mmCIF file of C-alpha atoms and ligand atoms in Angstrom:
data_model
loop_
_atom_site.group_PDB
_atom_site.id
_atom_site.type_symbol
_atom_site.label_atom_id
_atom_site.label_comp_id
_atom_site.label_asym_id
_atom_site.label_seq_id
_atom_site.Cartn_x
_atom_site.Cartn_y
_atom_site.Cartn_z
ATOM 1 C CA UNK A 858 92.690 143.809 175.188
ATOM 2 C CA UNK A 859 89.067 144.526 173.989
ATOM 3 C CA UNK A 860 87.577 141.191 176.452
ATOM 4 C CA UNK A 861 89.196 143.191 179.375
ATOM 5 C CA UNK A 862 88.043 146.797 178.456
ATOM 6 C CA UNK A 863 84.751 145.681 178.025
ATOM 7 C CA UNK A 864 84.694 143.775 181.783
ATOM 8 C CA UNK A 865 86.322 147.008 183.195
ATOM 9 C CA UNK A 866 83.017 149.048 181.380
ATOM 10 C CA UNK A 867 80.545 146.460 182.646
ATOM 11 C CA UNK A 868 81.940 146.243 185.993
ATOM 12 C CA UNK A 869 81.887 149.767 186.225
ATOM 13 C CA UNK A 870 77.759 149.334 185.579
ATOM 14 C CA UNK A 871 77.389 146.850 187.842
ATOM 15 C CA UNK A 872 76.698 143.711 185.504
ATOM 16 C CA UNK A 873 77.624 141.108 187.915
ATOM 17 C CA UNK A 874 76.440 137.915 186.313
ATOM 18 C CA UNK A 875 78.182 139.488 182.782
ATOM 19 C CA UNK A 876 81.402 140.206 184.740
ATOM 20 C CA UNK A 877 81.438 137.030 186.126
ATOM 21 C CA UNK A 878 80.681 135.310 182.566
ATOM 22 C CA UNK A 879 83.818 137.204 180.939
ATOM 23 C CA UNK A 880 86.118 136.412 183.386
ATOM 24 C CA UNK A 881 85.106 133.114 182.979
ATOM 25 C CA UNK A 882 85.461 133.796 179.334
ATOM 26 C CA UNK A 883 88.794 135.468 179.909
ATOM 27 C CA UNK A 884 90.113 132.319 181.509
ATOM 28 C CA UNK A 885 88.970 129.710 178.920
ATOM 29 C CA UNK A 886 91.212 131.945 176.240
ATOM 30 C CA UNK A 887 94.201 131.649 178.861
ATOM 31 C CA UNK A 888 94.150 135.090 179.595
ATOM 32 C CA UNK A 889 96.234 135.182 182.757
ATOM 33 C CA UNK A 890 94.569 135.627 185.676
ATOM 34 C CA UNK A 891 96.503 138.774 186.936
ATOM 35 C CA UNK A 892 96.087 140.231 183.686
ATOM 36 C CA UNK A 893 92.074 139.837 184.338
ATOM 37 C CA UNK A 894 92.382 140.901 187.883
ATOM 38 C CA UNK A 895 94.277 144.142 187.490
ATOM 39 C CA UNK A 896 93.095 145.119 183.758
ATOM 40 C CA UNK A 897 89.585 143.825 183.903
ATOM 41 C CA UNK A 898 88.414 143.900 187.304
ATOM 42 C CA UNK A 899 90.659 146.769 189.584
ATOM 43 C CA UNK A 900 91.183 148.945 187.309
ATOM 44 C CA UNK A 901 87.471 149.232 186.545
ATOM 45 C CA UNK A 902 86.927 149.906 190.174
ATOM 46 C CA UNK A 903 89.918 152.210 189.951
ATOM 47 C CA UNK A 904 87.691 154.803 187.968
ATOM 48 C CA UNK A 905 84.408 153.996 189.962
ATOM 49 C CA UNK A 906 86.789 154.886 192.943
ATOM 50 C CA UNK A 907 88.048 158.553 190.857
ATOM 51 C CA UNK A 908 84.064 159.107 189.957
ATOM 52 C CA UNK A 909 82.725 158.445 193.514
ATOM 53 C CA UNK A 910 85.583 160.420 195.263
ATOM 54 C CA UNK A 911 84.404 163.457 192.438
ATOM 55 C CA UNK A 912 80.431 162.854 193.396
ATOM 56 C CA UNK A 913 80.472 161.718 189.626
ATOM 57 C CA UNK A 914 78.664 158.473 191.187
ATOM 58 C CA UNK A 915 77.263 157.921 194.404
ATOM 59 C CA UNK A 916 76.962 155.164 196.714
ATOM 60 C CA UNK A 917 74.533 153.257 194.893
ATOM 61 C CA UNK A 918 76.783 152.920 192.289
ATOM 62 C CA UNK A 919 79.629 152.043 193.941
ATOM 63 C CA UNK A 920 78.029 149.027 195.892
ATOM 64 C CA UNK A 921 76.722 147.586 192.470
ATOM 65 C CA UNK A 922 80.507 147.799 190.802
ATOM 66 C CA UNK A 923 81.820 146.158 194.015
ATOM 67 C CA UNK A 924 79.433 143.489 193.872
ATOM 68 C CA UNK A 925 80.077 143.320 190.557
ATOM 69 C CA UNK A 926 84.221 142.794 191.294
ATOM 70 C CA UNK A 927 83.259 140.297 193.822
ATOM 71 C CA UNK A 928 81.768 138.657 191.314
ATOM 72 C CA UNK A 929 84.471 138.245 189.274
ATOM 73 C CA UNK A 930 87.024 137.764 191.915
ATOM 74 C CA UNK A 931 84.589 134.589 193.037
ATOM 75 C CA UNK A 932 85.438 132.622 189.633
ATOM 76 C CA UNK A 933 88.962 134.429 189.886
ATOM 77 C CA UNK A 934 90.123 133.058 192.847
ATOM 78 C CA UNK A 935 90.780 129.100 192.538
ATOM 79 C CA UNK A 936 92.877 130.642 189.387
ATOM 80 C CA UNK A 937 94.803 133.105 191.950
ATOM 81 C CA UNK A 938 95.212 130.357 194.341
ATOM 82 C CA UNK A 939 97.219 127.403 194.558
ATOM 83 C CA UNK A 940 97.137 125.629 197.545
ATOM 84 C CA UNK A 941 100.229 123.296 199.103
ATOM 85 C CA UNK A 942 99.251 120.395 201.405
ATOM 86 C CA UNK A 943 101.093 121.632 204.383
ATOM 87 C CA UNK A 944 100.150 125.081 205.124
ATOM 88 C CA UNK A 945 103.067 127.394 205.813
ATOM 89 C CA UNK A 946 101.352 129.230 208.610
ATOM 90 C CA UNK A 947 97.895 130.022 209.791
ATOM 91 C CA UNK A 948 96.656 133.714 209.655
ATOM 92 C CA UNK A 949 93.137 135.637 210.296
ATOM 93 C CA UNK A 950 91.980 138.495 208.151
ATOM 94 C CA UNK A 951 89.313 140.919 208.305
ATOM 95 C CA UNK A 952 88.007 144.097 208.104
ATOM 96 C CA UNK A 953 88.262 146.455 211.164
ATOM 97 C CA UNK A 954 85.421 147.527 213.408
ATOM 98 C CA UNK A 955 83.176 150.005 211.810
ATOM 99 C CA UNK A 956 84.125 149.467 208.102
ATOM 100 C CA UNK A 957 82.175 147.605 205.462
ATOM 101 C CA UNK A 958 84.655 147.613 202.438
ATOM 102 C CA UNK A 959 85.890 144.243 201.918
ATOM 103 C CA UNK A 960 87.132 144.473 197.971
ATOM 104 C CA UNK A 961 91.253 145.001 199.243
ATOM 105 C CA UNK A 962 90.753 142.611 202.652
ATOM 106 C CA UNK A 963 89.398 139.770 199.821
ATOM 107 C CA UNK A 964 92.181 140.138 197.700
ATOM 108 C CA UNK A 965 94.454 139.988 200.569
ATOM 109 C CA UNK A 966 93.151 137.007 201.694
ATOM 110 C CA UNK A 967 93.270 135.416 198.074
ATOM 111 C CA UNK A 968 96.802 136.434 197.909
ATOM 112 C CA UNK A 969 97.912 134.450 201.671
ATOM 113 C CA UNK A 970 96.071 131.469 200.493
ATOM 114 C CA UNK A 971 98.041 131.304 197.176
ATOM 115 C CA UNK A 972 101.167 132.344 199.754
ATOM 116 C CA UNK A 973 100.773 129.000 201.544
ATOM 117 C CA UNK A 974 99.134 130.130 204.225
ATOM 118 C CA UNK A 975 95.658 128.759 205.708
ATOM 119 C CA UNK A 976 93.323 131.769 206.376
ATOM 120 C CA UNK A 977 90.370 132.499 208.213
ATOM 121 C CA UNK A 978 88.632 135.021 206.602
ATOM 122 C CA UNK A 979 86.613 137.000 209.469
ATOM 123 C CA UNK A 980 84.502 139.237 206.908
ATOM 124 C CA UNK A 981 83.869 143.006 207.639
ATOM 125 C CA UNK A 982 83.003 144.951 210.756
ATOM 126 C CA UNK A 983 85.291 142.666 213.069
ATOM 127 C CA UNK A 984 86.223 143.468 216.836
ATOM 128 C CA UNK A 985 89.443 143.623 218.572
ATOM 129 C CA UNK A 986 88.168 140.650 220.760
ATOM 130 C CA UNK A 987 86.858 139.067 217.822
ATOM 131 C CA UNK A 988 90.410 139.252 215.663
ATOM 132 C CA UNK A 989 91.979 137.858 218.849
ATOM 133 C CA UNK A 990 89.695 135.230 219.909
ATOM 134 C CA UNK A 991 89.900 133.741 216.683
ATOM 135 C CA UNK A 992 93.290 133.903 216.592
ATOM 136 C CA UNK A 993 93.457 132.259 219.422
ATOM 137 C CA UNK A 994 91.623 129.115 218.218
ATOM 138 C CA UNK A 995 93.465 128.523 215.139
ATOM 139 C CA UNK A 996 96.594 129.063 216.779
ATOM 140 C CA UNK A 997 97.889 131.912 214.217
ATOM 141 C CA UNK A 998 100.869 133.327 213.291
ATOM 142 C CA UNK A 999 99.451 136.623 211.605
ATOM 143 C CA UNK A 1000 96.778 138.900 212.419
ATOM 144 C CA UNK A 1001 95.926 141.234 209.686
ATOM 145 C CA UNK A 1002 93.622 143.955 209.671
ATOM 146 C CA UNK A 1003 91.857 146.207 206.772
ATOM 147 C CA UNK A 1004 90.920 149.658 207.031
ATOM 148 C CA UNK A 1005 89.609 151.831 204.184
ATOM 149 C CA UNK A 1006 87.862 154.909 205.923
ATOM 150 C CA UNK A 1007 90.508 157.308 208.310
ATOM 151 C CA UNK A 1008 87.689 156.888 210.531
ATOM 152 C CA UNK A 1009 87.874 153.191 211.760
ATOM 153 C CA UNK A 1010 91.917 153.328 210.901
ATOM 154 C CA UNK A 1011 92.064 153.623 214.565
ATOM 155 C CA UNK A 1012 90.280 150.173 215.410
ATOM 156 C CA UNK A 1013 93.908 149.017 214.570
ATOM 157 C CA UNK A 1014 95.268 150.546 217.160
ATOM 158 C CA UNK A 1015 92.241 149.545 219.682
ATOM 159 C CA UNK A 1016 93.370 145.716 218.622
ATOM 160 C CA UNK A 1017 96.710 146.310 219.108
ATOM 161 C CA UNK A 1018 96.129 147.486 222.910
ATOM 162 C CA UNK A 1019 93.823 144.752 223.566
ATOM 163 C CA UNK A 1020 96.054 142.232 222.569
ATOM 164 C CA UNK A 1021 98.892 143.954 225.330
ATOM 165 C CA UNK A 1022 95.650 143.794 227.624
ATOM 166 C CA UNK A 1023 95.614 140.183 226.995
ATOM 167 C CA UNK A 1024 99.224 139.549 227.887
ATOM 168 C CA UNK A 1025 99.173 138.304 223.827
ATOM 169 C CA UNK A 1026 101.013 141.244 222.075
ATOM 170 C CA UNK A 1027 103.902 139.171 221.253
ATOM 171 C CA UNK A 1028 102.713 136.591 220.332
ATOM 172 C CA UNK A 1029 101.618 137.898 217.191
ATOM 173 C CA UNK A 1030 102.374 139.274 213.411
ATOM 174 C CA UNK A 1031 100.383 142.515 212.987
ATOM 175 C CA UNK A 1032 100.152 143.244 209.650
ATOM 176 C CA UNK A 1033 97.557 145.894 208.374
ATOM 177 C CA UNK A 1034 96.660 147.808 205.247
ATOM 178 C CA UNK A 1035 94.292 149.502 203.104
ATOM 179 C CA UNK A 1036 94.568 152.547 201.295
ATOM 180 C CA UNK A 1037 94.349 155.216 203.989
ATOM 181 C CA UNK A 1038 97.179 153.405 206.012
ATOM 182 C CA UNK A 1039 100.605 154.418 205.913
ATOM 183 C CA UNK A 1040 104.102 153.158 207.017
ATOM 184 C CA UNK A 1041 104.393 156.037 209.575
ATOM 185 C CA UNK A 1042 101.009 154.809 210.887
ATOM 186 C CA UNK A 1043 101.623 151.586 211.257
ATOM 187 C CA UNK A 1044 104.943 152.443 213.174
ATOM 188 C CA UNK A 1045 102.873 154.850 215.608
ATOM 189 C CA UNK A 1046 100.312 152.182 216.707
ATOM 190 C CA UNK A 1047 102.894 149.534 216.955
ATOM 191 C CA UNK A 1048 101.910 147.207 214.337
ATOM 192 C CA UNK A 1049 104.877 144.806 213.031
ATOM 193 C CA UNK A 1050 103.931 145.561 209.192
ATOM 194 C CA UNK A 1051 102.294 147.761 206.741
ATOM 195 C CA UNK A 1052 102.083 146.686 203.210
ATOM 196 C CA UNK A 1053 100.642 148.781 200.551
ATOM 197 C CA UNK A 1054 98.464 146.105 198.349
ATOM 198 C CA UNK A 1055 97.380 142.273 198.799
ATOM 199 C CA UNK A 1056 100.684 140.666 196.942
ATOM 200 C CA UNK A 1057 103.254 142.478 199.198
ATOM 201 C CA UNK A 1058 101.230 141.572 202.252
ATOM 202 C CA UNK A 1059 101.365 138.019 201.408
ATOM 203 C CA UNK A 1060 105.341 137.654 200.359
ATOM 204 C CA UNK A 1061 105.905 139.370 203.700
ATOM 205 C CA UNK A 1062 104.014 137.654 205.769
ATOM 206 C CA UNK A 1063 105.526 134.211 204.147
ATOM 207 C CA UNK A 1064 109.044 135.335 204.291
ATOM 208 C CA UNK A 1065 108.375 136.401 208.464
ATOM 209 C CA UNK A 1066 107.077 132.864 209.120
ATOM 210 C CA UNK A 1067 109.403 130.757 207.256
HETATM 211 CO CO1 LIG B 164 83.712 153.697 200.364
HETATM 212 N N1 LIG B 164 85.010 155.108 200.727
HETATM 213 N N2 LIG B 164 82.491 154.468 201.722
HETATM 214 N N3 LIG B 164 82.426 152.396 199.753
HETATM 215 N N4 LIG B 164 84.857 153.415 198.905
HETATM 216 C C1 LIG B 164 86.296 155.033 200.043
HETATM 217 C C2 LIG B 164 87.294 154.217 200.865
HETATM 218 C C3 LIG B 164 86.689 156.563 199.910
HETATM 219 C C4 LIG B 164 88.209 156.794 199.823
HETATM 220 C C5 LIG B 164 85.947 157.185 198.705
HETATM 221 C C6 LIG B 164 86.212 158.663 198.558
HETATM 222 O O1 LIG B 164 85.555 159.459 199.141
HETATM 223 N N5 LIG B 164 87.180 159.029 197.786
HETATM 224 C C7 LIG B 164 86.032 157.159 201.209
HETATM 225 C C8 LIG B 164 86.916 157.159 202.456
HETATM 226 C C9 LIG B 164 87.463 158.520 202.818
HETATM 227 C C10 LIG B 164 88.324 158.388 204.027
HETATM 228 O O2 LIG B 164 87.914 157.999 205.072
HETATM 229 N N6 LIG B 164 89.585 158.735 203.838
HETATM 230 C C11 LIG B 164 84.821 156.278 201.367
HETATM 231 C C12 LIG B 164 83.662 156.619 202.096
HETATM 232 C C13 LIG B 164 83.637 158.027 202.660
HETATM 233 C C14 LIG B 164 82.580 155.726 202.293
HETATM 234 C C15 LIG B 164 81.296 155.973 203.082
HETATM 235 C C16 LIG B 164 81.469 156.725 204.422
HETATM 236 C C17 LIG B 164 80.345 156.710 202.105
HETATM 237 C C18 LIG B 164 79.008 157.101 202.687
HETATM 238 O O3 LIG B 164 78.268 156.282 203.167
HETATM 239 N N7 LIG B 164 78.765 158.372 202.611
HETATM 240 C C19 LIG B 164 80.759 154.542 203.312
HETATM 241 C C20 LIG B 164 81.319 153.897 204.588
HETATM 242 C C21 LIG B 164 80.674 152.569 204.894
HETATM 243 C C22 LIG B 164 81.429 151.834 205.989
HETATM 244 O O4 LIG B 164 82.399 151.165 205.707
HETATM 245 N N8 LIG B 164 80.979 151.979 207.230
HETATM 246 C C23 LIG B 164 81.343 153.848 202.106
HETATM 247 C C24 LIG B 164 80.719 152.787 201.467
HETATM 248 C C25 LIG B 164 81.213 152.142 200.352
HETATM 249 C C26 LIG B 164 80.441 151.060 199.600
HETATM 250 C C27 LIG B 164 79.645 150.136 200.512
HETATM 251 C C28 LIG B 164 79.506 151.736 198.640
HETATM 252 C C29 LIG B 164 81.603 150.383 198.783
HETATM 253 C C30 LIG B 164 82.231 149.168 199.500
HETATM 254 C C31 LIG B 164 81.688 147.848 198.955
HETATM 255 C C32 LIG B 164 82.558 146.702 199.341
HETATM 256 O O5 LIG B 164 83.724 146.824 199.728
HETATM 257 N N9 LIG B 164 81.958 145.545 199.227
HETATM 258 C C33 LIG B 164 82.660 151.487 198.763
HETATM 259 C C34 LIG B 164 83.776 151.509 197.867
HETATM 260 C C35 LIG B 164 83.818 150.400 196.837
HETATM 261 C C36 LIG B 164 84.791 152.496 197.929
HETATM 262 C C37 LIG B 164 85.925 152.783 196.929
HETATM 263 C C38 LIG B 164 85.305 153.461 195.732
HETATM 264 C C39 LIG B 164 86.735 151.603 196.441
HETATM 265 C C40 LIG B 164 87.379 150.748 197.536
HETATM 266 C C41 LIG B 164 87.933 149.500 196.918
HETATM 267 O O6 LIG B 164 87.321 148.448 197.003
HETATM 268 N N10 LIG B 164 89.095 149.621 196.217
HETATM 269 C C42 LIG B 164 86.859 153.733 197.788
HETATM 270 C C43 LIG B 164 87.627 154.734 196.949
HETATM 271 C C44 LIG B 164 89.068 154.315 196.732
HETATM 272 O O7 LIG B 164 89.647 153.552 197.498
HETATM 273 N N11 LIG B 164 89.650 154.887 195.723
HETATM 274 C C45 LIG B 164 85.965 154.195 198.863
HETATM 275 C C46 LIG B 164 89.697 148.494 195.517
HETATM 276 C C47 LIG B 164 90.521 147.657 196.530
HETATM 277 C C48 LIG B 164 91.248 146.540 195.805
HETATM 278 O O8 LIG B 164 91.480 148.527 197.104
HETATM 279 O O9 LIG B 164 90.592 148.188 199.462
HETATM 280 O O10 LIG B 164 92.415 149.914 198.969
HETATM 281 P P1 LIG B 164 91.750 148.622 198.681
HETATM 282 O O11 LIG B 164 92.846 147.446 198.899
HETATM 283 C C49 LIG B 164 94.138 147.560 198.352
HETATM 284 C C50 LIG B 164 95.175 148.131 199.337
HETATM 285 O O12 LIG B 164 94.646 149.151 200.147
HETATM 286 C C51 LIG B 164 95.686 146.939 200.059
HETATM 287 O O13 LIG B 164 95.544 145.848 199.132
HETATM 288 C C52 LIG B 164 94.619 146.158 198.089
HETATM 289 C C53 LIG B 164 95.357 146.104 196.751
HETATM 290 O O14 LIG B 164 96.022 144.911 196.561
HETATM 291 N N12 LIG B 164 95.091 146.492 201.308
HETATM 292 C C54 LIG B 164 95.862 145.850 202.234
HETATM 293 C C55 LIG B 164 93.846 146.526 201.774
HETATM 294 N N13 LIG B 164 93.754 145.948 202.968
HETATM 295 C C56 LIG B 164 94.990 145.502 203.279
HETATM 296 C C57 LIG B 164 95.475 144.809 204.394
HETATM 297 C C58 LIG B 164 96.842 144.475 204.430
HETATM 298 C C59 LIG B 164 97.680 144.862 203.395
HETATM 299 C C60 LIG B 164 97.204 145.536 202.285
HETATM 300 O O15 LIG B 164 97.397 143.798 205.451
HETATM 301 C C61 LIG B 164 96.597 143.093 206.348
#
């Protein structure tokens, strides 16, 4: 569709405010909203991802597109997302220590609000004790963490172990993801669940706590 092409080529430039005004576009047609989100929004950060990872772009670049897809995802969202009165279980995501990309943790937190769940979205950068202590206060059922760089993959594991330092291990649904992760990892650091993208994440996670 040319409305979607032409988000995917401005997102890739960076046009927030024109991003944001097609997808609002894009919904008044009844375009449906997972049609904008993976042929107008992620798939244009699918080939800012193949150009940076080629040093066809640089970081620059790459912060402008994502701000760009945030953008979009902002007016996306209540479209993604439809809430129940009673949630069906309380979870905190966020983006482990050390790592700034929040584009995938976003979209998983999206997809567990439109899963039922009520979800504290802890932002980027987060610490074990900060995951924990949080999770703590609003009683949760799932902590789920975000790593994009193999360097702060192991913050997972740090979270992990500070939760058995806590005595609070079991108490518990570690779920994490993000593209360097893998199922292997996940089984190595003890985490309960890996999912590979924001959708799976969210039907797991609802079919554990129901
Ligand atoms: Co970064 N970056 N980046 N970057 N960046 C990657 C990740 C990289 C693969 C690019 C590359 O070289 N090919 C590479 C990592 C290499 C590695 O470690 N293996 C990289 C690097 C090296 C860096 C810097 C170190 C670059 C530098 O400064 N020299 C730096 C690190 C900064 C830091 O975090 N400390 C950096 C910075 C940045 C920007 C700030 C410019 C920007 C982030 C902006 C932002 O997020 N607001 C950025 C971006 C945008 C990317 C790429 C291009 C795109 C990431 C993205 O948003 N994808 C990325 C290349 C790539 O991934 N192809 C790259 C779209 C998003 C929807 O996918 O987050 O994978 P993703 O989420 C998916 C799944 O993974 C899954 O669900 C989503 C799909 O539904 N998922 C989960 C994610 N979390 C989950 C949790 C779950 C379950 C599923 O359960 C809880």
């Amino acid at each position: 569709m040319e409305l979607l092409q032409e988000m995917s080529e401005l997102l890739q430039k960076g046009k927030a405010k024109k991003v944001k005004a097609l997808v609002q576009q894009a919904l008044d047609e009844g375009v449906d909203p997972k049609e904008i989100l993976n042929e107008g929004l992620l798939s244009g950060m699918m080939i800012i991802g193949g150009k940076f990872k080629n040093n066809e772009v640089f970081v620059p670049e790459v912060l402008v597109a994502a701000r760009a897809m945030n953008a979009g995802l902002s007016i996306l969202e209540p479209k993604l997302v439809e809430v129940g009165n009673e949630p069906v279980g309380r979870a905190v995501i966020g983006t482990v220590q050390g790592d700034l990309h929040d584009i995938g943790k976003n979209l998983v937190c999206m997809m567990f609000k439109g899963a039922g769940f009520e979800v504290c979205d802890l932002g980027v950068d987060v610490s074990s004790d900060a995951f924990i202590d949080k999770a703590e206060e609003m009683h949760a059922d799932v902590i789920g963490m975000s790593a994009l760089l193999s360097t702060t993959m192991c913050q997972m594991q740090a979270c992990i172990d500070r939760l058995k330092e806590r005595g609070l291990r079991e108490k518990y649904i570690v779920m994490i993801g993000g593209a360097p992760v893998t199922d292997d990892f996940a089984r190595q650091i003890g985490a309960d669940y890996y999912t590979p993208d924001a959708a799976s994440a969210a039907e797991t996670a609802r079919s554990v706590v129901l």
